Tab-separated table of C-alpha atoms and ligand atoms in Angstrom:
chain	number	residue	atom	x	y	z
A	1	UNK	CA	-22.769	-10.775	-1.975
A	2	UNK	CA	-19.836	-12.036	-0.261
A	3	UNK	CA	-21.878	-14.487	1.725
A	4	UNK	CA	-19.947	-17.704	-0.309
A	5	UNK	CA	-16.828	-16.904	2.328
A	6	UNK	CA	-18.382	-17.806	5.198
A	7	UNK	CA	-20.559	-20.850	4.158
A	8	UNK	CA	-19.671	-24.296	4.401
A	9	UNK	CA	-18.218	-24.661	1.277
A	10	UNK	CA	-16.318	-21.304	2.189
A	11	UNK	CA	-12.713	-22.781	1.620
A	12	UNK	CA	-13.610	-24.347	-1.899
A	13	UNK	CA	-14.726	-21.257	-2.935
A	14	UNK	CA	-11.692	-19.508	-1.756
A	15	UNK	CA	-9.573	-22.141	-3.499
A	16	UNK	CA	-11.326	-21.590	-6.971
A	17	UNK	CA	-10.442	-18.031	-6.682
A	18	UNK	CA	-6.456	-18.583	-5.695
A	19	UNK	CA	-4.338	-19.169	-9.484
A	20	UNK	CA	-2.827	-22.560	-9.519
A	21	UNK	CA	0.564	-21.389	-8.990
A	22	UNK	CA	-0.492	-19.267	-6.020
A	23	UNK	CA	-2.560	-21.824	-4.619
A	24	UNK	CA	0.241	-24.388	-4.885
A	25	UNK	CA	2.851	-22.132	-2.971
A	26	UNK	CA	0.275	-21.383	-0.214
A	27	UNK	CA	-0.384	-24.963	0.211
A	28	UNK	CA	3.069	-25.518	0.805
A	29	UNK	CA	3.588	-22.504	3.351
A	30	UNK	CA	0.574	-23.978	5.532
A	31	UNK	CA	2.084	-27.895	5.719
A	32	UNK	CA	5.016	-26.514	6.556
A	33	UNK	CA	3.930	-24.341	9.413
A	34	UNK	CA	1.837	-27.351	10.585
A	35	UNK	CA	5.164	-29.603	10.980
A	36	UNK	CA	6.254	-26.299	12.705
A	37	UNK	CA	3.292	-25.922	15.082
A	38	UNK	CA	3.213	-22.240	14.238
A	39	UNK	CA	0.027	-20.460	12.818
A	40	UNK	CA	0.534	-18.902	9.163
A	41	UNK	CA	-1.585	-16.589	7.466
A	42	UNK	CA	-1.839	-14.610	4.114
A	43	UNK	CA	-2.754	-10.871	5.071
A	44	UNK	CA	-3.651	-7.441	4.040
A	45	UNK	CA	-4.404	-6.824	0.636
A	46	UNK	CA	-3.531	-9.924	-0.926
A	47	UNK	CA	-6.970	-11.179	0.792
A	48	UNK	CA	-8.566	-8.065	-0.141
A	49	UNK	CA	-7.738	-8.539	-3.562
A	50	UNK	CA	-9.084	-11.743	-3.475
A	51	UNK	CA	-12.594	-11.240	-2.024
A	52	UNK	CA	-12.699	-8.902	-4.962
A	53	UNK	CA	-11.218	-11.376	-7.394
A	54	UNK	CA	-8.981	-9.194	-8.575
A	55	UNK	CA	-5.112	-10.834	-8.931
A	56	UNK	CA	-2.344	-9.834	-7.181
A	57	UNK	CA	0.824	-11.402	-6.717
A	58	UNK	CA	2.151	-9.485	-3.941
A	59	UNK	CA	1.522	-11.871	-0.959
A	60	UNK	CA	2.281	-10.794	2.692
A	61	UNK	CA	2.295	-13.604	5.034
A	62	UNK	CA	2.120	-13.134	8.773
A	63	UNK	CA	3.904	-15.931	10.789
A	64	UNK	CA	2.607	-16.124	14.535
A	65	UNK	CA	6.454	-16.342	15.677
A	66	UNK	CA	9.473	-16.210	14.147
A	67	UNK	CA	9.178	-15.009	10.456
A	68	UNK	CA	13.264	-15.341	9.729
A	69	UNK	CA	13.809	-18.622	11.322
A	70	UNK	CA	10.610	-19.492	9.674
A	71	UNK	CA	11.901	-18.141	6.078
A	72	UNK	CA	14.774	-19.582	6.650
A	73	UNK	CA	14.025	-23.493	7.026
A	74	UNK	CA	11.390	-23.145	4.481
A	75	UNK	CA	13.566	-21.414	1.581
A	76	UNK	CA	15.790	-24.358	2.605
A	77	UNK	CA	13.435	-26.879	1.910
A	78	UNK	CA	12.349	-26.011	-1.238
A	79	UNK	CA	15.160	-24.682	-2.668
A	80	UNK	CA	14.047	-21.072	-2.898
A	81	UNK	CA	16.208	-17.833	-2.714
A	82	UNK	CA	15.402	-15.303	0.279
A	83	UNK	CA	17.115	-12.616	1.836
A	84	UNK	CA	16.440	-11.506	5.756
A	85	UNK	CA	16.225	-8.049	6.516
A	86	UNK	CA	16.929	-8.189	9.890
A	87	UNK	CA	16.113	-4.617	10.639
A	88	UNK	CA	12.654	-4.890	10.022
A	89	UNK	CA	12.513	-9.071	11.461
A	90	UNK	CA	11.288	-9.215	8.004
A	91	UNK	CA	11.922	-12.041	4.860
A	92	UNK	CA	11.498	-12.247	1.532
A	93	UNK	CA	11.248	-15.283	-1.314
A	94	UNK	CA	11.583	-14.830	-4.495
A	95	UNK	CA	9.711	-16.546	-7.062
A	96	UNK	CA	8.910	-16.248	-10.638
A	97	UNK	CA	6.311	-13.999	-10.508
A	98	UNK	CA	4.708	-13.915	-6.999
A	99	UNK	CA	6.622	-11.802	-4.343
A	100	UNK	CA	6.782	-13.193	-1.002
A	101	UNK	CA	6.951	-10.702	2.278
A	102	UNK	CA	6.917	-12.678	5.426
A	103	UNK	CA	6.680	-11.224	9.102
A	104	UNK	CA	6.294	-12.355	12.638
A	105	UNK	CA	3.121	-11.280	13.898
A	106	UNK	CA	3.205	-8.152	15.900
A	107	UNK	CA	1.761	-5.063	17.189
A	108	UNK	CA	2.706	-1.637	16.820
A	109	UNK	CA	2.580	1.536	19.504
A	110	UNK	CA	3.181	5.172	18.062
A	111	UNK	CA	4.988	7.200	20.480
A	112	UNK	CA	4.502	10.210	18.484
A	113	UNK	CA	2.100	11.286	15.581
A	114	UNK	CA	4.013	10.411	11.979
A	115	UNK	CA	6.839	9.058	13.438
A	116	UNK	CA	7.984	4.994	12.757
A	117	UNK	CA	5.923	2.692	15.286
A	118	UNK	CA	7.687	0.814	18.189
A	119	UNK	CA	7.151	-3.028	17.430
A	120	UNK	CA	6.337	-6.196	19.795
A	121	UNK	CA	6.239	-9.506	18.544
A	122	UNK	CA	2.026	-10.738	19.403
A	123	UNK	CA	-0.609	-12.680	17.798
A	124	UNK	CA	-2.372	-12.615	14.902
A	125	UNK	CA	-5.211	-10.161	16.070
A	126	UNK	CA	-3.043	-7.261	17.212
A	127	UNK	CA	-1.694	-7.649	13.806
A	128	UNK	CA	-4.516	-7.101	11.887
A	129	UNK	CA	-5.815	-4.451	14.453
A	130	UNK	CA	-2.644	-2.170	13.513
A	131	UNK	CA	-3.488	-1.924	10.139
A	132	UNK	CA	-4.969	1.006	8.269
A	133	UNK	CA	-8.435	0.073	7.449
A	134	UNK	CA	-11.059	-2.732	7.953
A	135	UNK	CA	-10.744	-4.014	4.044
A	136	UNK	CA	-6.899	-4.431	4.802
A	137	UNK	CA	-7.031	-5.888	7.818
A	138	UNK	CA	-7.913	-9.602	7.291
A	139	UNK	CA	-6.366	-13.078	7.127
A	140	UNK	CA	-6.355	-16.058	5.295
A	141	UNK	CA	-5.445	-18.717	7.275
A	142	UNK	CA	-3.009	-21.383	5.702
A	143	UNK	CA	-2.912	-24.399	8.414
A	144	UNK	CA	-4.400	-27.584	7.441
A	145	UNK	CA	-7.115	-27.392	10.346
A	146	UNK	CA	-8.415	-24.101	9.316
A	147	UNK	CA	-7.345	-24.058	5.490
A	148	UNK	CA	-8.507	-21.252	3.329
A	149	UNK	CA	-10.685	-19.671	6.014
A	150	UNK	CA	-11.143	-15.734	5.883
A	151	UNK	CA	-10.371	-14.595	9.411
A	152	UNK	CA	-12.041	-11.562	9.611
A	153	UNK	CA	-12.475	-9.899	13.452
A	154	UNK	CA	-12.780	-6.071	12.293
A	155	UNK	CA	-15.801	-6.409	9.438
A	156	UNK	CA	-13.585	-5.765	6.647
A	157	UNK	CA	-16.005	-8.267	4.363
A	158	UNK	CA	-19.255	-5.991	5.193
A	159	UNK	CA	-17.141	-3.300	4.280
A	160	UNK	CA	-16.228	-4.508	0.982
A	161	UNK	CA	-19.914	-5.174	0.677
A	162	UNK	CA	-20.614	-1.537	1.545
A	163	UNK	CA	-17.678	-0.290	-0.564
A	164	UNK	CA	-16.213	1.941	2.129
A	165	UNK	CA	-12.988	2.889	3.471
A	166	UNK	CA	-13.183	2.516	7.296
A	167	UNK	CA	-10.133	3.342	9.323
A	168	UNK	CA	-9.833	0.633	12.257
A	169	UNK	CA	-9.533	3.364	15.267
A	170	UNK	CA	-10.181	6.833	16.158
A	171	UNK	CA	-6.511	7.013	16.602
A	172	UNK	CA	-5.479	5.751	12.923
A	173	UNK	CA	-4.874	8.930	10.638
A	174	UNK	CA	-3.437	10.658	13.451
A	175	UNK	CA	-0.648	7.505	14.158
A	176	UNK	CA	0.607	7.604	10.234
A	177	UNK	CA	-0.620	10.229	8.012
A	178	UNK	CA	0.558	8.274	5.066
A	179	UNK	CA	-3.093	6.805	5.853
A	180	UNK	CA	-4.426	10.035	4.679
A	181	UNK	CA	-3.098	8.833	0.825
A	182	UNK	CA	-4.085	5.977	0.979
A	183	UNK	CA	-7.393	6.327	1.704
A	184	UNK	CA	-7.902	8.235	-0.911
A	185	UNK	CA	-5.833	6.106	-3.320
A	186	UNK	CA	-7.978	3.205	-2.136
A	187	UNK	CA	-11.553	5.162	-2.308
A	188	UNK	CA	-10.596	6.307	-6.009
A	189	UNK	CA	-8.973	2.488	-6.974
A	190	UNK	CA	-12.247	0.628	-5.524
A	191	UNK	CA	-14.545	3.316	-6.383
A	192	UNK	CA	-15.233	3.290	-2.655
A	193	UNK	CA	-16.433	6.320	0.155
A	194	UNK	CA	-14.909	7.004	2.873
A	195	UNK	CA	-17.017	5.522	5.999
A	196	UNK	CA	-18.649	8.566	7.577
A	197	UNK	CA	-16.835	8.677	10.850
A	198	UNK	CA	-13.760	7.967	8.902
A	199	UNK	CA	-14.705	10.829	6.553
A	200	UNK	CA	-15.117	13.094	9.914
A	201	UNK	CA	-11.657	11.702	10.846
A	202	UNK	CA	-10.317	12.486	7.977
A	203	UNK	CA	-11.322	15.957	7.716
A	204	UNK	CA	-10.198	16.384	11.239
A	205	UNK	CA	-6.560	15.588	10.615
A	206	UNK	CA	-6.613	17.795	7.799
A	207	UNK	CA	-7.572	20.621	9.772
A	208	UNK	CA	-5.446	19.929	12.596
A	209	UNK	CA	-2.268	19.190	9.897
A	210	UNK	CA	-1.311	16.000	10.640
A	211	UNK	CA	0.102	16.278	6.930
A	212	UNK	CA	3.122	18.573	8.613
A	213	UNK	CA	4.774	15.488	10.511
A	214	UNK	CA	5.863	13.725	7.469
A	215	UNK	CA	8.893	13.768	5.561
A	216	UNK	CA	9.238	14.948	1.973
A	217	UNK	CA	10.111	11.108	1.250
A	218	UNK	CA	7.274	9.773	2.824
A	219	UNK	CA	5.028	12.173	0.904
A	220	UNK	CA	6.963	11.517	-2.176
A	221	UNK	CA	6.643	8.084	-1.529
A	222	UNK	CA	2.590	7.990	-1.374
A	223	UNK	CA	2.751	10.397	-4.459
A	224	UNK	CA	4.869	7.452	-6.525
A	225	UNK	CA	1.709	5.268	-5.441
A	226	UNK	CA	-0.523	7.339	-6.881
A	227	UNK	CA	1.107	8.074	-10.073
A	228	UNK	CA	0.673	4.006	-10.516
A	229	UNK	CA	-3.172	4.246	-10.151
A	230	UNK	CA	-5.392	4.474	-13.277
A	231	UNK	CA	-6.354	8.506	-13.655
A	232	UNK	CA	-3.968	9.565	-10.996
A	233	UNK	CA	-5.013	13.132	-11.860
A	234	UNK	CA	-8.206	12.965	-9.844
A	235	UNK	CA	-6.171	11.899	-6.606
A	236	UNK	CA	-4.381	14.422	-6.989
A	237	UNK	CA	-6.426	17.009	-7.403
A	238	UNK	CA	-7.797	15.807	-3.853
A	239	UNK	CA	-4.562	16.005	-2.819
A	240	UNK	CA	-4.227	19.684	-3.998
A	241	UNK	CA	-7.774	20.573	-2.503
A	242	UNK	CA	-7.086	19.317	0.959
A	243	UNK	CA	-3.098	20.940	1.005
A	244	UNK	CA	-1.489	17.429	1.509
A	245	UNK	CA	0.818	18.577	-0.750
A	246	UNK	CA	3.612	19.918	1.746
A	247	UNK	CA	6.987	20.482	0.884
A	248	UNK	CA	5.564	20.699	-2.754
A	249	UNK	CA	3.544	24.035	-4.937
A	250	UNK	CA	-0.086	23.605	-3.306
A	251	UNK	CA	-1.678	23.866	-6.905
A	252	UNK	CA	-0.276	21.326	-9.103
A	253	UNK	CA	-2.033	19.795	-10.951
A	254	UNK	CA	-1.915	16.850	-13.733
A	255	UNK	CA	-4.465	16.703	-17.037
A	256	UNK	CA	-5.387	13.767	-17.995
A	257	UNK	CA	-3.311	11.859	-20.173
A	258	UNK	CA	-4.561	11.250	-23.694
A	259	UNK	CA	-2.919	8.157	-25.615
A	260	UNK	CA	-0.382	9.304	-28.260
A	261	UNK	CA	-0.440	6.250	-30.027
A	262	UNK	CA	3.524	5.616	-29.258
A	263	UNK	CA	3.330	3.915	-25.627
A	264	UNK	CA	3.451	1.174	-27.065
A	265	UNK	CA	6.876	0.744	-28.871
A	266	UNK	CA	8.392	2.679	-26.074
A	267	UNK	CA	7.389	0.488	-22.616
A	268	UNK	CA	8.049	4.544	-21.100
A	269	UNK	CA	8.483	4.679	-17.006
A	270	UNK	CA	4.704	5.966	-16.594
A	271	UNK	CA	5.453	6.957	-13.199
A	272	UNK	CA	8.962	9.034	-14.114
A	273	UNK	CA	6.565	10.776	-16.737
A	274	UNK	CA	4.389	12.321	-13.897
A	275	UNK	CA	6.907	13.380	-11.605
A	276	UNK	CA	8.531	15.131	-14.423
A	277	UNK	CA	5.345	17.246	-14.870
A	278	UNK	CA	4.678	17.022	-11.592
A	279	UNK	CA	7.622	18.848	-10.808
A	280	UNK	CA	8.151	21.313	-13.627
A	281	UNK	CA	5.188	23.191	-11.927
A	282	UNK	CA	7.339	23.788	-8.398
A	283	UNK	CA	8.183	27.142	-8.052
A	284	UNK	CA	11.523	28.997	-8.591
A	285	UNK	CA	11.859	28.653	-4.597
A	286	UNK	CA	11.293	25.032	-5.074
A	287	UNK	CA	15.183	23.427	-4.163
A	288	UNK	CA	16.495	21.162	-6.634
A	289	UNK	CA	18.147	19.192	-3.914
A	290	UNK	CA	14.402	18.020	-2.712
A	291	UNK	CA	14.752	16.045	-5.570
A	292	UNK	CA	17.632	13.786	-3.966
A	293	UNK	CA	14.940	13.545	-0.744
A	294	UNK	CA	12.105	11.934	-2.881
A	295	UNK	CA	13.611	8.859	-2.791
A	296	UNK	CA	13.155	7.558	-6.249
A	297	UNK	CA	14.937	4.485	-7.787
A	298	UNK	CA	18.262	5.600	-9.641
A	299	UNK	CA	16.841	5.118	-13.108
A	300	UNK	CA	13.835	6.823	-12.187
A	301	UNK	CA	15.684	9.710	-10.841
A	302	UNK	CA	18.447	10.106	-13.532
A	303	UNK	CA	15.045	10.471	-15.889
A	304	UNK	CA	13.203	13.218	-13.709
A	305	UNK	CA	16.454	15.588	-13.483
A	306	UNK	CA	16.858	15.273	-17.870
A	307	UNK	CA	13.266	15.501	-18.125
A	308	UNK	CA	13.008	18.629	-16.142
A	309	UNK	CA	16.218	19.903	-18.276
A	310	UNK	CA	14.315	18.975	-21.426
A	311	UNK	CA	11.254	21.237	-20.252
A	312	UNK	CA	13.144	24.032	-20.176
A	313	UNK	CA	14.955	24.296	-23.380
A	314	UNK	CA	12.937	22.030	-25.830
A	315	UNK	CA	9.667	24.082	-26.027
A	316	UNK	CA	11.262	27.429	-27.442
A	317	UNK	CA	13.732	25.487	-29.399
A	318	UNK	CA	10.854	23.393	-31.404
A	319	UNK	CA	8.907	26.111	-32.163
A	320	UNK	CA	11.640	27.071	-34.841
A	321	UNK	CA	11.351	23.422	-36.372
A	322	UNK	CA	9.067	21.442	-38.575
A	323	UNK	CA	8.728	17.940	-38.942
A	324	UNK	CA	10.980	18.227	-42.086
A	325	UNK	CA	14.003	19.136	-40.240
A	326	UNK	CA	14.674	15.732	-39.513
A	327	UNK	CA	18.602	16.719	-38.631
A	328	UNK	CA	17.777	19.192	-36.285
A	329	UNK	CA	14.857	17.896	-34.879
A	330	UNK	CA	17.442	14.259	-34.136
A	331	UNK	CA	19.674	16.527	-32.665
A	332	UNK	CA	17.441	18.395	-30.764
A	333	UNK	CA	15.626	15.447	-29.083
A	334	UNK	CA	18.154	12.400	-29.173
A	335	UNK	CA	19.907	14.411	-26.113
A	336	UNK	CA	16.643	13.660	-23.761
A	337	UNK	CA	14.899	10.714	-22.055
A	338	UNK	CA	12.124	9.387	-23.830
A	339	UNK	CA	10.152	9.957	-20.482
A	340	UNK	CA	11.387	13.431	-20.904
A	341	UNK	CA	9.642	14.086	-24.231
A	342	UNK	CA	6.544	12.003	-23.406
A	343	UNK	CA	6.130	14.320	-20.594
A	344	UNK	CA	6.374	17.351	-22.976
A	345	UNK	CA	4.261	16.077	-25.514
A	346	UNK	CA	1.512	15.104	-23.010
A	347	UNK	CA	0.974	17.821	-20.864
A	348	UNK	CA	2.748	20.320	-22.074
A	349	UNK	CA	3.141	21.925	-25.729
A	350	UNK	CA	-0.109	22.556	-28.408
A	351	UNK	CA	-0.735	20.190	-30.866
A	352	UNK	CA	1.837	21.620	-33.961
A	353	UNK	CA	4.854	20.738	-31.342
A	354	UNK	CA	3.882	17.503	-29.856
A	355	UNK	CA	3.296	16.497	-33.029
A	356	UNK	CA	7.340	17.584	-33.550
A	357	UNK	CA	8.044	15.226	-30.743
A	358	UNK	CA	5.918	12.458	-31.737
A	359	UNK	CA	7.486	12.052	-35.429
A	360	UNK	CA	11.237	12.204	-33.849
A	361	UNK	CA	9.388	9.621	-31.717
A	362	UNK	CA	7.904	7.412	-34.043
A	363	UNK	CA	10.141	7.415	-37.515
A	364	UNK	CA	13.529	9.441	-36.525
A	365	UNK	CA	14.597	7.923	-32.609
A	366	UNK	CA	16.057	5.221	-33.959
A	367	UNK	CA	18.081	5.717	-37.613
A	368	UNK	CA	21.492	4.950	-36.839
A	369	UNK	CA	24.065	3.356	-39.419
A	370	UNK	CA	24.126	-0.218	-40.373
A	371	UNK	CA	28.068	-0.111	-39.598
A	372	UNK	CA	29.747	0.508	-36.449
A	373	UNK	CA	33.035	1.467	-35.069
A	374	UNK	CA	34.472	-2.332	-35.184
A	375	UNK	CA	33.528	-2.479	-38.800
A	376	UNK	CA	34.973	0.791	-39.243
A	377	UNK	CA	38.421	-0.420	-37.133
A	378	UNK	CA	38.320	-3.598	-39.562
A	379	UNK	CA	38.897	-1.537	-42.826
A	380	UNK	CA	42.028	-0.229	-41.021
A	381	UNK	CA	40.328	3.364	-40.068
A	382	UNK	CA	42.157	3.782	-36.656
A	383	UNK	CA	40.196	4.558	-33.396
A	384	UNK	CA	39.300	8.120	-33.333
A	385	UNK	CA	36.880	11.048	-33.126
A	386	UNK	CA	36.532	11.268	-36.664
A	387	UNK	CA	35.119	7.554	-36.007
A	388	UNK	CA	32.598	9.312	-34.407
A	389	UNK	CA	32.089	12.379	-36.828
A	390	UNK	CA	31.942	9.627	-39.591
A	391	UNK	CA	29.168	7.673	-38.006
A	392	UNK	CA	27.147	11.210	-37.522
A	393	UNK	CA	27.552	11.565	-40.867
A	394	UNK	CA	25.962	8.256	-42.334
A	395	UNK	CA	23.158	8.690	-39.204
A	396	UNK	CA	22.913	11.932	-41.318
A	397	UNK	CA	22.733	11.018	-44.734
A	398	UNK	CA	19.721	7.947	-43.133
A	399	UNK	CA	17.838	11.114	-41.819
A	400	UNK	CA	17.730	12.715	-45.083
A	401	UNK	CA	16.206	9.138	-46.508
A	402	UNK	CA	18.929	7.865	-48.311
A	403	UNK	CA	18.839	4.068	-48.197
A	404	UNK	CA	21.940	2.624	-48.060
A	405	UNK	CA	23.202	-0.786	-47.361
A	406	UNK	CA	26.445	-1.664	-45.747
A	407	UNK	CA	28.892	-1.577	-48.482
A	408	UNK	CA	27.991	1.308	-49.513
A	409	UNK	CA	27.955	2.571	-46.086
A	410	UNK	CA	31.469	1.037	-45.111
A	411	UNK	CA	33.007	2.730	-49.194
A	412	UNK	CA	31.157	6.365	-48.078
A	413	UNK	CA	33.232	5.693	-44.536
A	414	UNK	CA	36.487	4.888	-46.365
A	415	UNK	CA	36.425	8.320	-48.764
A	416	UNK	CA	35.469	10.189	-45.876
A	417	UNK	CA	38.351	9.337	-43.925
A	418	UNK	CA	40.940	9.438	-47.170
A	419	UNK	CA	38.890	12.966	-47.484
A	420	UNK	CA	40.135	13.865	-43.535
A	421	UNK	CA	43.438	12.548	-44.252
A	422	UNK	CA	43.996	14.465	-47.313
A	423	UNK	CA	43.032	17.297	-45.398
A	424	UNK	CA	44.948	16.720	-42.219
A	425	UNK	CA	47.746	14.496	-43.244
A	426	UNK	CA	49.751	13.479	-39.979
I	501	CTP	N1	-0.518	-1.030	5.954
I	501	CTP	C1	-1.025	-0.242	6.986
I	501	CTP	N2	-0.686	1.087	7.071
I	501	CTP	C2	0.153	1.630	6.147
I	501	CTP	C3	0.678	0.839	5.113
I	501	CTP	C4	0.318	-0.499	5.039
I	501	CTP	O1	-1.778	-0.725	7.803
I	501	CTP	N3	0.477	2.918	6.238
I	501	CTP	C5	-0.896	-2.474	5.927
I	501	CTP	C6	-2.222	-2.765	5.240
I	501	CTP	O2	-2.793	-3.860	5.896
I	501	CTP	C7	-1.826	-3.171	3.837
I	501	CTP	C8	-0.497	-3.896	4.104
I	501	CTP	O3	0.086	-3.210	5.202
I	501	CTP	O4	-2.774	-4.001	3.243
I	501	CTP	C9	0.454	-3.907	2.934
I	501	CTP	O5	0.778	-2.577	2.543
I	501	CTP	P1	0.871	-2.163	1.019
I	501	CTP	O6	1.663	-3.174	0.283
I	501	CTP	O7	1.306	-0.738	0.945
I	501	CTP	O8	-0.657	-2.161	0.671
I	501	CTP	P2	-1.613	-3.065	-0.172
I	501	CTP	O9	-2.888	-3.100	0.604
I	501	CTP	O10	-1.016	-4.356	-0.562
I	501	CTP	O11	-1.860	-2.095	-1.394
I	501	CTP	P3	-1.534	-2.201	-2.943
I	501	CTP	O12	-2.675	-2.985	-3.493
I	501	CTP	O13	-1.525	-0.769	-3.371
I	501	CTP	O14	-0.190	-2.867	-3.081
């Protein structure tokens, strides 16, 4: 099947598969090592993805030598932005819409089991030999001499071909755990087994709870992968069945998720959504601060704490509502994330109530007043609460379906405030 990669027309075929854009930029990384006299490859799944000719536009490059200085000179060259992270002797560019990740070749030795490797700068080879599996651990090599050649020592291509996951040592699951995840993450994505003696491994490191030497953000970390995968639910349920589910309830589970028909007006963080219900299934002894440890991005984590707020008081307070109580219901909901409520709505409450959520969703979110506070300022209404308690109460009269325009909007605002003045004169 894969046979066109190693024939003699191997690197034309490559080529054809690489976008224009990407093929461009690569072309341009491989001259540029040439003047260098350093070797340059594209690695990991970027090639993977490619075999499969399926796109991705995250792009690891492995420089044999030094990726920064490398980086560095190139960005300068072409005018790129980059940013060294010196920590990890790692560089990025940034580009439109491809990512660059560049890195010196190297090889990595665990001291102990879950722990971060100890690094040494090598060749190509011992790069690819301390990655996780065979399908992962091939090059594409971008110097003129060897252009657009698969470099494949470890069989990843025949694994492909046999659509298994094959770690690349006996040692592999028990060096990083996270492996574990994403072997299964990989087996479910590809549709792929796990090799046999891999599967063996696997089970092995299970039993022996190689799961126990990772931290809560490196498990959370693997978990955010997952939630990004098509059907996460069926990772993990795998998750759940083999207890890789440490510092979290062993039995959560997600549903599937049926459409709603709104995801697509609300572009909703997908992967906030499942950590919310993810989450509201931890027990009471479940701490709250574990939350801080997961090591989600701000946004995503200011959505998971109001979502997991919103589980606990919407449900009881929606079952006293209908869909006609489109003040209460505003009130009710506008307080929450969107992520919050799609959560809810999803996974959580029968049909009558999601159906509650959906509406606020779909024809209530969003009625506000034509006029604002400046406009309000403008017909000499000075700044104030009551600017506030005004605007509530056009957002108010919207709700009930009045149609108003902004006249009449701005003449209801003026009587109301001669009506607060009247009342309250200063
Ligand atoms: N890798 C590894 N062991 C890990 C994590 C990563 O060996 N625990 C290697 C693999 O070669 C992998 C590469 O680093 O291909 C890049 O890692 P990552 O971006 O996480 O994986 P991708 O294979 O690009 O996966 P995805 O398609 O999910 O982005």
């Amino acid at each position: 099947m894969y046979s066109q990669f190693f024939n003699n027309e191997a690197s034309a075929n490559i080529r054809s598969l690489l976008s224009k854009e990407v093929c461009e930029v690569l072309l341009k990384i491989g001259c540029f090592a040439d003047k260098k006299s350093l070797r340059v490859f594209a690695v990991g799944g970027f090639v993977r993805d490619l075999i499969l000719n399926k796109a991705n536009f995250d792009i690891d490059i492995v420089v044999e030598g030094d990726a920064k200085s490398f980086v560095t000179e190139l960005a300068s060259e072409f005018n790129a932005e980059f940013k060294i992270f010196d920590r990890f002797h790692t560089a990025k560019i940034y580009s439109e819409k491809i990512n660059f990740d560049f890195s010196s070749s190297r090889k990595e030795t665990y001291k102990c089991p879950g722990a971060l490797p100890e690094v040494t700068f090598s060749n190509i080879y011992d790069d690819l030999f301390r990655r996780d599996f065979t399908i992962n651990a091939m090059a594409l090599s971008l110097n003129s001499d060897n252009l657009f050649k698969i470099v494949d020592y470890f069989g990843g291509i025949k694994d492909l071909e046999a659509s298994v996951i094959k770690v690349m040592h006996k040692k592999s699951f028990e060096d990083d755990p996270t492996r574990l995840y994403r072997a299964l993450r990989f087996a479910h994505r590809f549709g792929f087994k796990l090799e046999e003696e891999t599967n063996y491994l696997f089970k092995q490191a299970i039993k022996d709870k190689r799961v126990s030497s990772l931290s809560v953000k490196r498990i959370a970390s693997e978990i955010s992968k997952i939630f990004k995968e098509d059907m996460p639910e069926t990772i993990i349920e795998e998750l759940t069945k083999n207890k890789m589910l440490k510092h979290f309830a062993h039995n959560v589970r997600i549903p599937p998720l049926e459409p709603l028909g709104v995801e697509d007006i609300l572009s909703a963080d997908l992967e906030a959504i499942y950590w919310i219900y993810f989450l509201s299934q931890m027990p009471p002894t479940f701490k709250s601060e574990t939350i801080d440890q997961l090591g989600l991005p701000h946004s995503s984590r200011v959505k998971v704490l109001d979502g997991l707020d919103a589980f606990k008081k919407i449900p009881a307070a929606l079952e006293e509502l209908t869909c006609h109580d489109h003040i209460k219901l505003y009130y009710l909901l506008k307080k929450h994330c969107i992520e919050g409520l799609l959560a809810l709505s999803y996974f959580k409450l029968n049909k009558t109530n999601s159906e509650k959520i959906i509406y606020y969703l779909k024809n209530l979110r969003l009625i506000a007043p034509v006029i604002n506070g400046k406009d309000l300022i403008d017909c000499n209404i000075p700044a104030g609460q009551h600017i506030k308690n005004i605007l509530n109460y056009i957002t108010e009269l919207r709700l009930e379906n009045k149609s108003l325009s902004k006249l009449e909007e701005l003449e209801i605002a003026k009587q109301l405030y001669a009506n607060i003045q009247h009342k309250n004169p200063s």
